[in-house]
PDB file of C-alpha atoms in Angstrom:
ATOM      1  CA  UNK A   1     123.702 114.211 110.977  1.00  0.00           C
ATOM      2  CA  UNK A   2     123.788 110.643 111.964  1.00  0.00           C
ATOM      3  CA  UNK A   3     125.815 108.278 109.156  1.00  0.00           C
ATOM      4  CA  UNK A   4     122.903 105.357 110.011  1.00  0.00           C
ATOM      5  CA  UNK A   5     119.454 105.746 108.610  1.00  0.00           C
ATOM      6  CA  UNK A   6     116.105 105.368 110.988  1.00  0.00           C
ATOM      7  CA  UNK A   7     114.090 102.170 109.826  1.00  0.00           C
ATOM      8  CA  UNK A   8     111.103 102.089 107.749  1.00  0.00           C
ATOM      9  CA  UNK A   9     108.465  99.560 108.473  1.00  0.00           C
ATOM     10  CA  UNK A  10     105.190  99.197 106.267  1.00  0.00           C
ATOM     11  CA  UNK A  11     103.198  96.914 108.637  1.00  0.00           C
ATOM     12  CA  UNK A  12      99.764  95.083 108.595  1.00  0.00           C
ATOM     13  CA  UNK A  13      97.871  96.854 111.418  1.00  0.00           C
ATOM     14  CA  UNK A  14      94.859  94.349 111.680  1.00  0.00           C
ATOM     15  CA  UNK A  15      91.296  94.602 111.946  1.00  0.00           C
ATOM     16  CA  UNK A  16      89.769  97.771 113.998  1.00  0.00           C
ATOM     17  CA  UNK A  17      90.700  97.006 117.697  1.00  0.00           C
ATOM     18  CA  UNK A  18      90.858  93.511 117.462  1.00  0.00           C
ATOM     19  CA  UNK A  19      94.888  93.135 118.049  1.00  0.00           C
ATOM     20  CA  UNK A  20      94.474  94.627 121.338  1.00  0.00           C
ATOM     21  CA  UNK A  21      91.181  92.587 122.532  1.00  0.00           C
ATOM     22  CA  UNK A  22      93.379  89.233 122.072  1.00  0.00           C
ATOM     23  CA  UNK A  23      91.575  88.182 118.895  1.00  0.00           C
ATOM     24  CA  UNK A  24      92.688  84.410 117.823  1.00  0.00           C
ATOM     25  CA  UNK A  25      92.696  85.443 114.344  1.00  0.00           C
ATOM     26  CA  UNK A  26      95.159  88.411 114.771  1.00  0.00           C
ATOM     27  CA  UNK A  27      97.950  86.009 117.094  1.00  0.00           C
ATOM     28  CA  UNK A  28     100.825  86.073 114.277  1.00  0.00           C
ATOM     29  CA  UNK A  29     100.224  90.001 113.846  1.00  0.00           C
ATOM     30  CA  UNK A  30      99.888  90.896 117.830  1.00  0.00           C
ATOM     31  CA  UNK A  31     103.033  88.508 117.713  1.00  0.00           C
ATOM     32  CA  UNK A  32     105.082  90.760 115.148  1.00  0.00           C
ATOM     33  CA  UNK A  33     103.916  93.748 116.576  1.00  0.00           C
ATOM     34  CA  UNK A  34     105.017  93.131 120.222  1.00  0.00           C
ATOM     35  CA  UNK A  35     107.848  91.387 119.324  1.00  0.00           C
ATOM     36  CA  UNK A  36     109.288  91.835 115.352  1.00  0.00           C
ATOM     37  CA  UNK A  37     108.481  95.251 115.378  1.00  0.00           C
ATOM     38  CA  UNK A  38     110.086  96.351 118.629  1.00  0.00           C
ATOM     39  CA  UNK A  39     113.372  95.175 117.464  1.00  0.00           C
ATOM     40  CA  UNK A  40     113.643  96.257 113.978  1.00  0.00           C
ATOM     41  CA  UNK A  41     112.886 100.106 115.649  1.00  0.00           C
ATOM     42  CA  UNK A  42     115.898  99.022 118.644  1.00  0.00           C
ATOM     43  CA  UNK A  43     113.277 100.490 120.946  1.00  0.00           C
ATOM     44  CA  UNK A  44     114.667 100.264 124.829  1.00  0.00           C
ATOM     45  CA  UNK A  45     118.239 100.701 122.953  1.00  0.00           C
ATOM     46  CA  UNK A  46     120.372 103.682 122.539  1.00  0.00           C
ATOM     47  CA  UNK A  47     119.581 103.265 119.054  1.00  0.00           C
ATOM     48  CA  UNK A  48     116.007 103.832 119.447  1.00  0.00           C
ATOM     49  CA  UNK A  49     114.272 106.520 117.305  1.00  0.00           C
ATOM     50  CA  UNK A  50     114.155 109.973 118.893  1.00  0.00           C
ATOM     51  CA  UNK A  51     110.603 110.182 117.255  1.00  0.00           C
ATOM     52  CA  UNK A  52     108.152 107.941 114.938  1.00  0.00           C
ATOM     53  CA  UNK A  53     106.343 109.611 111.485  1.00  0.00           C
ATOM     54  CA  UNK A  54     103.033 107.216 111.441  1.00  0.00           C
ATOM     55  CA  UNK A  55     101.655 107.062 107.733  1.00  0.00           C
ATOM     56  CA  UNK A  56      97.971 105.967 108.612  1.00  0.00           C
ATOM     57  CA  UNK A  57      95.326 104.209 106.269  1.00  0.00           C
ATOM     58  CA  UNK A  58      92.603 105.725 108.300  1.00  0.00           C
ATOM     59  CA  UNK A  59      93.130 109.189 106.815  1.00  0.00           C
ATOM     60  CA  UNK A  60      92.667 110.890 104.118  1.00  0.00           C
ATOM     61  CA  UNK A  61      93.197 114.447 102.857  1.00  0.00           C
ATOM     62  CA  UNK A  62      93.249 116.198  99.822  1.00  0.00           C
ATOM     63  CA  UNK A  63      96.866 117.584 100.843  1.00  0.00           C
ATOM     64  CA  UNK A  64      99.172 115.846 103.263  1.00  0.00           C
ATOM     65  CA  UNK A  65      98.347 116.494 106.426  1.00  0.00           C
ATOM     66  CA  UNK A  66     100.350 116.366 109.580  1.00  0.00           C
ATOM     67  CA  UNK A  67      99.289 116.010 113.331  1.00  0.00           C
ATOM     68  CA  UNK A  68     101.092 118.575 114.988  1.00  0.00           C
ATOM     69  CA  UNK A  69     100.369 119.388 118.464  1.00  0.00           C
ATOM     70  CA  UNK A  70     102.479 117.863 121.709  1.00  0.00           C
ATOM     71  CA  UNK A  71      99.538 115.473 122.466  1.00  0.00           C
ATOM     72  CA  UNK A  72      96.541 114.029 120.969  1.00  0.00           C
ATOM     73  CA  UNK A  73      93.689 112.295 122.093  1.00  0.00           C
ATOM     74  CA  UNK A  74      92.808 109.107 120.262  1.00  0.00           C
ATOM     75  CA  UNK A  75      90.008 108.811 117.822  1.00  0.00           C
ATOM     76  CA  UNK A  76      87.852 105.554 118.103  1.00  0.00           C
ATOM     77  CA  UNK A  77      87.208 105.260 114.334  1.00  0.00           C
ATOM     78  CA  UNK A  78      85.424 101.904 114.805  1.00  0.00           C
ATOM     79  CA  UNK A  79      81.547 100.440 115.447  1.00  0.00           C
ATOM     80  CA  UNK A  80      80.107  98.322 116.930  1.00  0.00           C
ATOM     81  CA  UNK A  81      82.809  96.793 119.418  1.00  0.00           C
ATOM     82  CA  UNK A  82      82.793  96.156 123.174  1.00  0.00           C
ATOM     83  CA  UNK A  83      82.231  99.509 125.231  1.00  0.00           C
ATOM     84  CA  UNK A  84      86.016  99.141 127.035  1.00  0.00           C
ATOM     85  CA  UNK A  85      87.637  98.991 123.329  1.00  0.00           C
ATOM     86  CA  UNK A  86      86.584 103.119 123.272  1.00  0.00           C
ATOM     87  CA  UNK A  87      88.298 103.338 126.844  1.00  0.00           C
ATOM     88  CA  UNK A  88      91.745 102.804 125.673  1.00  0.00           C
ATOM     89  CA  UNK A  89      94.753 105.030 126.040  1.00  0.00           C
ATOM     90  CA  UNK A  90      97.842 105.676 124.086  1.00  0.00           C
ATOM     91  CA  UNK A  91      99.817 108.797 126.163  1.00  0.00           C
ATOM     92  CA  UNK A  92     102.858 109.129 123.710  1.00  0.00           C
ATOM     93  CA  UNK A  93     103.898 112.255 122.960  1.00  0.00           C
ATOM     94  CA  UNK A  94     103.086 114.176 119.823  1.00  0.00           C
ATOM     95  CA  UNK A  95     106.064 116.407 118.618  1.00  0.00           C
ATOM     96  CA  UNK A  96     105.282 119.910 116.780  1.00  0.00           C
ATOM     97  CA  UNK A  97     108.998 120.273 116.138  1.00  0.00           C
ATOM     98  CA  UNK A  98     109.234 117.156 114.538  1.00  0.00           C
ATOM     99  CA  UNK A  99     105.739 118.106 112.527  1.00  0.00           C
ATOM    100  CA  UNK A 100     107.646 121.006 111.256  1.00  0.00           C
ATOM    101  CA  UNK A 101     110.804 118.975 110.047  1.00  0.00           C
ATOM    102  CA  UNK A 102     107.782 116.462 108.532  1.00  0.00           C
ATOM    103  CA  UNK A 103     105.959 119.689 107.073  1.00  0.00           C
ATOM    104  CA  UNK A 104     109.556 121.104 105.816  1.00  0.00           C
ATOM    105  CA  UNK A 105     110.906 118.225 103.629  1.00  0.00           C
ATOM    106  CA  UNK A 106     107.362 117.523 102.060  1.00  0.00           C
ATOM    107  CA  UNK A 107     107.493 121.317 101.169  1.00  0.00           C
ATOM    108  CA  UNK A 108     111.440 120.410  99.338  1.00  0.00           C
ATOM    109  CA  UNK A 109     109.564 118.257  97.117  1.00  0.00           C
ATOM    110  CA  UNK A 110     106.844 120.105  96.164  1.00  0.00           C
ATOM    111  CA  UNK A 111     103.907 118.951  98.128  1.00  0.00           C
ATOM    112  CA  UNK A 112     101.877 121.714 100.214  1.00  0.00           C
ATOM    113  CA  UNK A 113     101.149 120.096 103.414  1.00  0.00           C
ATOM    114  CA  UNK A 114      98.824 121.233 106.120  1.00  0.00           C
ATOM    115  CA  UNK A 115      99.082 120.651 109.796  1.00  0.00           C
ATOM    116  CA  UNK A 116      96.415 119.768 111.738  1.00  0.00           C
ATOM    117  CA  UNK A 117      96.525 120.153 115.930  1.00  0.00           C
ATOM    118  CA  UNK A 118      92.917 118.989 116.802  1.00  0.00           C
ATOM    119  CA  UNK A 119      92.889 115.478 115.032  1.00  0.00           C
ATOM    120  CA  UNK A 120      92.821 112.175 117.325  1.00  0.00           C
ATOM    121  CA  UNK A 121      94.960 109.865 116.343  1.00  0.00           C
ATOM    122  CA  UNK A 122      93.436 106.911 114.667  1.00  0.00           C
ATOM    123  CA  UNK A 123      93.305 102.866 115.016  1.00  0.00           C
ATOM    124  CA  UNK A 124      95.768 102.431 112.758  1.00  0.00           C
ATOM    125  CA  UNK A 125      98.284 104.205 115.303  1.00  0.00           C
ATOM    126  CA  UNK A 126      96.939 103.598 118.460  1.00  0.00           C
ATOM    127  CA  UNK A 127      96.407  99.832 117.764  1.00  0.00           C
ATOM    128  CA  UNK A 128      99.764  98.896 116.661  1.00  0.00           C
ATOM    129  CA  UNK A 129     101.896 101.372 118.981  1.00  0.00           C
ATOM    130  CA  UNK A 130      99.710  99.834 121.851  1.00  0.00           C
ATOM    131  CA  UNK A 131     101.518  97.270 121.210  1.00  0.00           C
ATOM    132  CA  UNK A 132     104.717  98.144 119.711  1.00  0.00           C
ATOM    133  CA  UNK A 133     105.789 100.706 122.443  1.00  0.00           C
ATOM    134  CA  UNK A 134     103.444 100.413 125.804  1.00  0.00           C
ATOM    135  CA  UNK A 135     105.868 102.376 127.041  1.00  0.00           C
ATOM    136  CA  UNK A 136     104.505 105.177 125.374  1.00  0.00           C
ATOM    137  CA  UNK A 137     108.100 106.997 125.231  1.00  0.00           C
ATOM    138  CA  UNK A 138     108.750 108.053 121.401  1.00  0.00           C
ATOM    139  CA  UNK A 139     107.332 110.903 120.177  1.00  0.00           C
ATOM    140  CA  UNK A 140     104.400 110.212 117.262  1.00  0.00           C
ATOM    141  CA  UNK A 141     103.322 112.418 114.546  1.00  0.00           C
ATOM    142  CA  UNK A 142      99.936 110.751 112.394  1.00  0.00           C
ATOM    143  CA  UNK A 143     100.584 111.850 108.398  1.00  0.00           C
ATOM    144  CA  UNK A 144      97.464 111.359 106.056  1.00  0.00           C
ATOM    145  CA  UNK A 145      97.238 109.629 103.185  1.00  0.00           C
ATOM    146  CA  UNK A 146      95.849 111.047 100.334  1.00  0.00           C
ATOM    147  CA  UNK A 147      92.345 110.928  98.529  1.00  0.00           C
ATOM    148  CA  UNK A 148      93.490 110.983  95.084  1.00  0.00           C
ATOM    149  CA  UNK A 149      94.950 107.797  95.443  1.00  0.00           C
ATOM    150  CA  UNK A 150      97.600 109.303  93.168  1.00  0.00           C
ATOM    151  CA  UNK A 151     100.806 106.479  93.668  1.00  0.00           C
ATOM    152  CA  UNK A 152     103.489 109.042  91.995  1.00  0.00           C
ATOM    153  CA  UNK A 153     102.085 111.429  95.063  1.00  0.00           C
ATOM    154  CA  UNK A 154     102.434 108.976  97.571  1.00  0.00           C
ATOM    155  CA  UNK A 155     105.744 107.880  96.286  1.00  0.00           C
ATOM    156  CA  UNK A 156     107.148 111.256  96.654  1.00  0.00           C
ATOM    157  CA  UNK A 157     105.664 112.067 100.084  1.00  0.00           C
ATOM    158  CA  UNK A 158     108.373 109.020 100.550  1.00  0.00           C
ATOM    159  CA  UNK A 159     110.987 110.223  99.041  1.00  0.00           C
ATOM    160  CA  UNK A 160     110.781 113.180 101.109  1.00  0.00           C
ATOM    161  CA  UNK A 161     110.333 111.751 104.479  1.00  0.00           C
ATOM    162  CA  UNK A 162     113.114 108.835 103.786  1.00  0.00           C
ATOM    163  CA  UNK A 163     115.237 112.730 104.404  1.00  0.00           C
ATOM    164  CA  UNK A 164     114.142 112.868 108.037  1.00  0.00           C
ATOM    165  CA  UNK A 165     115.990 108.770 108.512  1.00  0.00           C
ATOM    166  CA  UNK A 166     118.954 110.276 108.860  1.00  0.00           C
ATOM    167  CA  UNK A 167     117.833 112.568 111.531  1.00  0.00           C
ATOM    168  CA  UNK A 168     116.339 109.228 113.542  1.00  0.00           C
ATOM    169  CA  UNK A 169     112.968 109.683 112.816  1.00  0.00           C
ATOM    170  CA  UNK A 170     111.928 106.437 111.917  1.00  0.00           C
ATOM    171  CA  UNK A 171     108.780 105.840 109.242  1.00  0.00           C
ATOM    172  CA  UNK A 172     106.006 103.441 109.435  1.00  0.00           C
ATOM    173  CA  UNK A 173     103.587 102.894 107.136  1.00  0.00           C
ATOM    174  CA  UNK A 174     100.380 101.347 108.866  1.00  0.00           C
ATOM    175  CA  UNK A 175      97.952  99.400 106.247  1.00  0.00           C
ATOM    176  CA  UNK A 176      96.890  96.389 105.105  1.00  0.00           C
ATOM    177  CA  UNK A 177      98.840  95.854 102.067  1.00  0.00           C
ATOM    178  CA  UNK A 178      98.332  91.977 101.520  1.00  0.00           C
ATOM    179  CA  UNK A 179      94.843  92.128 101.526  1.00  0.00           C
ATOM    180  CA  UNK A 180      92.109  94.804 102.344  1.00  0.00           C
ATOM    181  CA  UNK A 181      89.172  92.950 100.627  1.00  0.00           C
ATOM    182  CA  UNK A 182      86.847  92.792 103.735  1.00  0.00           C
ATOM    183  CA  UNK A 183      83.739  90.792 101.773  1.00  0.00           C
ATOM    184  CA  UNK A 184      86.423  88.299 100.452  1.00  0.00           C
ATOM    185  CA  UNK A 185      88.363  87.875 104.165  1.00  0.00           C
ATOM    186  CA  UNK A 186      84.768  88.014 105.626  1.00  0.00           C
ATOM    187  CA  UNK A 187      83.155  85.184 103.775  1.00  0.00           C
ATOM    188  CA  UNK A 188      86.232  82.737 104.012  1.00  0.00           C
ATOM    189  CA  UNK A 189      89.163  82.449 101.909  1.00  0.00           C
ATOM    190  CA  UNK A 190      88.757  80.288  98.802  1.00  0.00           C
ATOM    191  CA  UNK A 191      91.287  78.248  97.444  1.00  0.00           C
ATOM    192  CA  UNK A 192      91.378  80.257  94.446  1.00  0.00           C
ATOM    193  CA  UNK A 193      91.190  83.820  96.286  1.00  0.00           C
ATOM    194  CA  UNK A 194      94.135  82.312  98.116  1.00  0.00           C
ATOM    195  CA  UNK A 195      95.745  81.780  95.166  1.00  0.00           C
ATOM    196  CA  UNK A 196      95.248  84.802  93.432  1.00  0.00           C
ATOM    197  CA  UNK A 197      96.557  86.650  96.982  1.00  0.00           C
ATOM    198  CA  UNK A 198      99.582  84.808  96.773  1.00  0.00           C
ATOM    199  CA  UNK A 199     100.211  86.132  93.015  1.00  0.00           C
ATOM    200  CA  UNK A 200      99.283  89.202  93.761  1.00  0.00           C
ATOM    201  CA  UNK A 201     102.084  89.058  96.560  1.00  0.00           C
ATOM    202  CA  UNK A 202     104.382  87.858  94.626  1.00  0.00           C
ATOM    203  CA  UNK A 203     104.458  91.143  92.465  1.00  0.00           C
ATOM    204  CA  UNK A 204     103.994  93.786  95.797  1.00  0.00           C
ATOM    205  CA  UNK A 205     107.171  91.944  96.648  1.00  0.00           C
ATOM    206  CA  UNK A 206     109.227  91.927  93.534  1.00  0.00           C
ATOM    207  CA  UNK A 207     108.354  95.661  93.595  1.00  0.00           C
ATOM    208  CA  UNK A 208     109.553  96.933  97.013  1.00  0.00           C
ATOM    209  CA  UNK A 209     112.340  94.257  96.675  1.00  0.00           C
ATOM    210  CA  UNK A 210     113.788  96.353  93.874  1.00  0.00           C
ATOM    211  CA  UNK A 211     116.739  97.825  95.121  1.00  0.00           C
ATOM    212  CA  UNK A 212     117.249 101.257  92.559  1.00  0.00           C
ATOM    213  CA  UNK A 213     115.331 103.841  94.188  1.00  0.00           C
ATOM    214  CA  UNK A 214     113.887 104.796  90.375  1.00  0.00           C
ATOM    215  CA  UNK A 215     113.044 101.948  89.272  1.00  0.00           C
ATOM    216  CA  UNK A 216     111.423 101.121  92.551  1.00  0.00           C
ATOM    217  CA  UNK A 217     109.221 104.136  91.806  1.00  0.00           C
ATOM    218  CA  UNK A 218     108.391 103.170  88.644  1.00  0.00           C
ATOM    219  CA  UNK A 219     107.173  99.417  89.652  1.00  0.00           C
ATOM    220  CA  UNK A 220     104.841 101.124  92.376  1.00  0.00           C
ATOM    221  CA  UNK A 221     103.005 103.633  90.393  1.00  0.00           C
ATOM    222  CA  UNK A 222     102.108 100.826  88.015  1.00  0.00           C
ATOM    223  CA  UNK A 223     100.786  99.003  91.058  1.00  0.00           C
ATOM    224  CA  UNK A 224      97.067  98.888  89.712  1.00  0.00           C
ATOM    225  CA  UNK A 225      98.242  96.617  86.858  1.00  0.00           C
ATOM    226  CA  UNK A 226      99.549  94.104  89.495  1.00  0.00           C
ATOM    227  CA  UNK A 227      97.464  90.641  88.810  1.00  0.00           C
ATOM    228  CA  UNK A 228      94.567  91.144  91.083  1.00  0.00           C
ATOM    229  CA  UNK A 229      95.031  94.539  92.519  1.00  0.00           C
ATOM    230  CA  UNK A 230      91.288  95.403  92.272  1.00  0.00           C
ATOM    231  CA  UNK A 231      90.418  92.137  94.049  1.00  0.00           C
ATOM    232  CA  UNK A 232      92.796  92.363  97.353  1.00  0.00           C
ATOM    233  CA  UNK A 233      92.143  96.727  97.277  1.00  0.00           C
ATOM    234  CA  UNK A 234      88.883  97.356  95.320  1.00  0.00           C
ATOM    235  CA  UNK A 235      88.328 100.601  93.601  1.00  0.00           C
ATOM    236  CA  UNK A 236      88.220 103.676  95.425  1.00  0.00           C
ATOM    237  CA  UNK A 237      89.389 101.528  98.205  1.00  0.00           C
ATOM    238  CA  UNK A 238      93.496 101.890  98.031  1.00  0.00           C
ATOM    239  CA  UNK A 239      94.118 103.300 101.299  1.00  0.00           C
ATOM    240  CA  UNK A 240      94.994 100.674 103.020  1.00  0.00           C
ATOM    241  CA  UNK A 241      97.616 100.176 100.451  1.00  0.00           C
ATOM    242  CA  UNK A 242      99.067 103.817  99.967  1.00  0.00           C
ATOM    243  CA  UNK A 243     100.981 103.738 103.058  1.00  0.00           C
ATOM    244  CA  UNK A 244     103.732 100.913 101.596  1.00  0.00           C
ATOM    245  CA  UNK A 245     103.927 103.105  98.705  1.00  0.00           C
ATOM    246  CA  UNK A 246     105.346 106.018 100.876  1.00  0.00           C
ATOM    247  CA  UNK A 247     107.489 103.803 102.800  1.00  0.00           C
ATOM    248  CA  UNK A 248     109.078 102.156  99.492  1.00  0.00           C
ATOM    249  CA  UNK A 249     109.470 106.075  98.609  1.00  0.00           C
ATOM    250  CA  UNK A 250     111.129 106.492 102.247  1.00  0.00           C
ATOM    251  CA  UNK A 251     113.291 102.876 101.530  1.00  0.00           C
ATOM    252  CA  UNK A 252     116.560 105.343  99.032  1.00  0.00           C
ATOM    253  CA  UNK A 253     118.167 102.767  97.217  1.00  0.00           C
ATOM    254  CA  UNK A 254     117.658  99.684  99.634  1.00  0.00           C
ATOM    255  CA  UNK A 255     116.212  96.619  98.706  1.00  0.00           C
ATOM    256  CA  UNK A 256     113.103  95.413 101.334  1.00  0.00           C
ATOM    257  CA  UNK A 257     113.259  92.849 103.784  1.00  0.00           C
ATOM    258  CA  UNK A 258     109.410  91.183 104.342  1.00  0.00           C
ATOM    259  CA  UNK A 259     108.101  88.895 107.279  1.00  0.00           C
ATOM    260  CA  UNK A 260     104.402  87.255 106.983  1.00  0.00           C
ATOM    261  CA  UNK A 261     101.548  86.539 109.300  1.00  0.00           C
ATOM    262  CA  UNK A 262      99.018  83.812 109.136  1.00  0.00           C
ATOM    263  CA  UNK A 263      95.379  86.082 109.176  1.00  0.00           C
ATOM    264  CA  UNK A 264      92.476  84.250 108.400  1.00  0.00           C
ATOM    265  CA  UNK A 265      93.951  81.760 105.350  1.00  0.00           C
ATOM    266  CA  UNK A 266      96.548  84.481 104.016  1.00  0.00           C
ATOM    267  CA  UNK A 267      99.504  85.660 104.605  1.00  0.00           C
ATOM    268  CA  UNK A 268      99.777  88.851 105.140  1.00  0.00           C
ATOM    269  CA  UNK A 269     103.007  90.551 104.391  1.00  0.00           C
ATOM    270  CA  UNK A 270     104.984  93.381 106.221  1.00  0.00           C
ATOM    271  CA  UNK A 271     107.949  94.807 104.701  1.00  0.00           C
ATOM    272  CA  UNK A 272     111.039  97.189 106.314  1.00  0.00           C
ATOM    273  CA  UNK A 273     113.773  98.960 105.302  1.00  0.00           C
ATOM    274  CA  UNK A 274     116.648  98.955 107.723  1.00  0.00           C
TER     275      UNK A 274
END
């Protein structure tokens, strides 16, 4: 057992495919995620993960659910884009043995998770790791989030997985956390949506900033009585939040370390554990 801990990154993934078709509006977050991101895993280092649990926004189950074959195809969960943007390729490896550690410790907590070998993975892994890793050389495994929404459920799916850091499986969270209020981003930024984004901000932050593990917890299942939670993730629509939840699960008694990036008026936060 390793006496460092794997990082855990809750990044903003973007919009669809956009990052990769050199979007003006996405610059700071294809930025981060070429360059930031890289770094904080020590990819092309010794220290590099020896594989890469990907909580995605862009699926949800009523259990956890694990891709857990050696390779996956991608799913092109998007409309309406260029023809070449449902041509792209992401060959990294999946890992079943590293599903099964994934399926084990969410099992030591309780949850019943389900693999799944037949999945794609989804934009909001093939996007960022396009870009993270070209290299395609770590081993990925997609984990859902889930439909109920349920933050204490999410929190512990966390918990569980910050087990596997030790092992150098790093955890990353791919979402939208800042902001997933498409009418709102779509019709311009206001002055006072901005400023109601940048309170709302202010409390995700104070939250995964909290260094007690418990404490933590408690902060992030109360995360729906944030100021303006229902404006920046509207009801029924938290999935593109859930997957910081798991990471600040995954974070053990840390305190979180944030970057922003500029995207159309806001800042949209990312937020890692180290």
């Amino acid at each position: 057992m390793s006496s460092t801990l794997a990082p855990v990154i809750a990044l903003s993934h973007g919009g669809g495919p956009m990052p990769l078709m050199d979007d003006p509006k996405h610059n700071a977050i294809t930025a981060s995620l070429r360059s930031r991101v890289p770094k904080l895993l020590k990819l092309g280092t010794a220290d590099a993960p020896r594989a890469i649990v990907l909580v995605t926004a862009h699926w949800s189950e009523d259990v956890p659910t694990i891709s857990s074959a050696d390779q996956h195809g991608l799913l092109y969960d998007y409309y309406g884009f260029p023809p070449e943007t449902y041509k792209y390729k992401y060959n990294a490896p999946g890992s079943s043995e590293v599903a099964k550690e994934v399926k084990g410790v969410l099992e030591k907590v309780g949850l019943k998770p389900r693999m799944d070998d037949e999945r794609g993975w989804d934009h909001g892994v093939f996007v960022p790791m396009t870009l993270i890793n070209p290299a395609a050389n770590v081993p990925v495994v997609q984990l859902s989030v889930l439909s109920s929404e349920d933050p204490s459920q999410h929190y512990l799916m966390g918990r569980a997985l910050h087990h596997l850091r030790s092992q150098n499986i790093a955890i990353i969270g791919s979402g939208f956390a800042s902001c997933h209020n498409i009418r709102n981003l779509l019709s311009g930024s206001s002055k006072d949506f901005v400023s109601r984004n940048v309170e709302w901000s202010r409390a995700v932050s104070q939250a995964v900033k909290t260094r007690d593990d418990t404490a933590r917890e408690q902060q992030m299942k109360g995360w729906r009585d944030w100021p303006n939670s229902y404006l920046m993730h509207p009801r029924g629509g938290a999935e593109h939040f859930l997957p910081l939840i798991v990471a600040a699960g995954a974070g053990g008694d840390e305190s979180a370390k944030e970057y922003a990036d500029e995207f159309m008026g806001l800042q949209m936060w990312s937020y890692y554990w180290e």
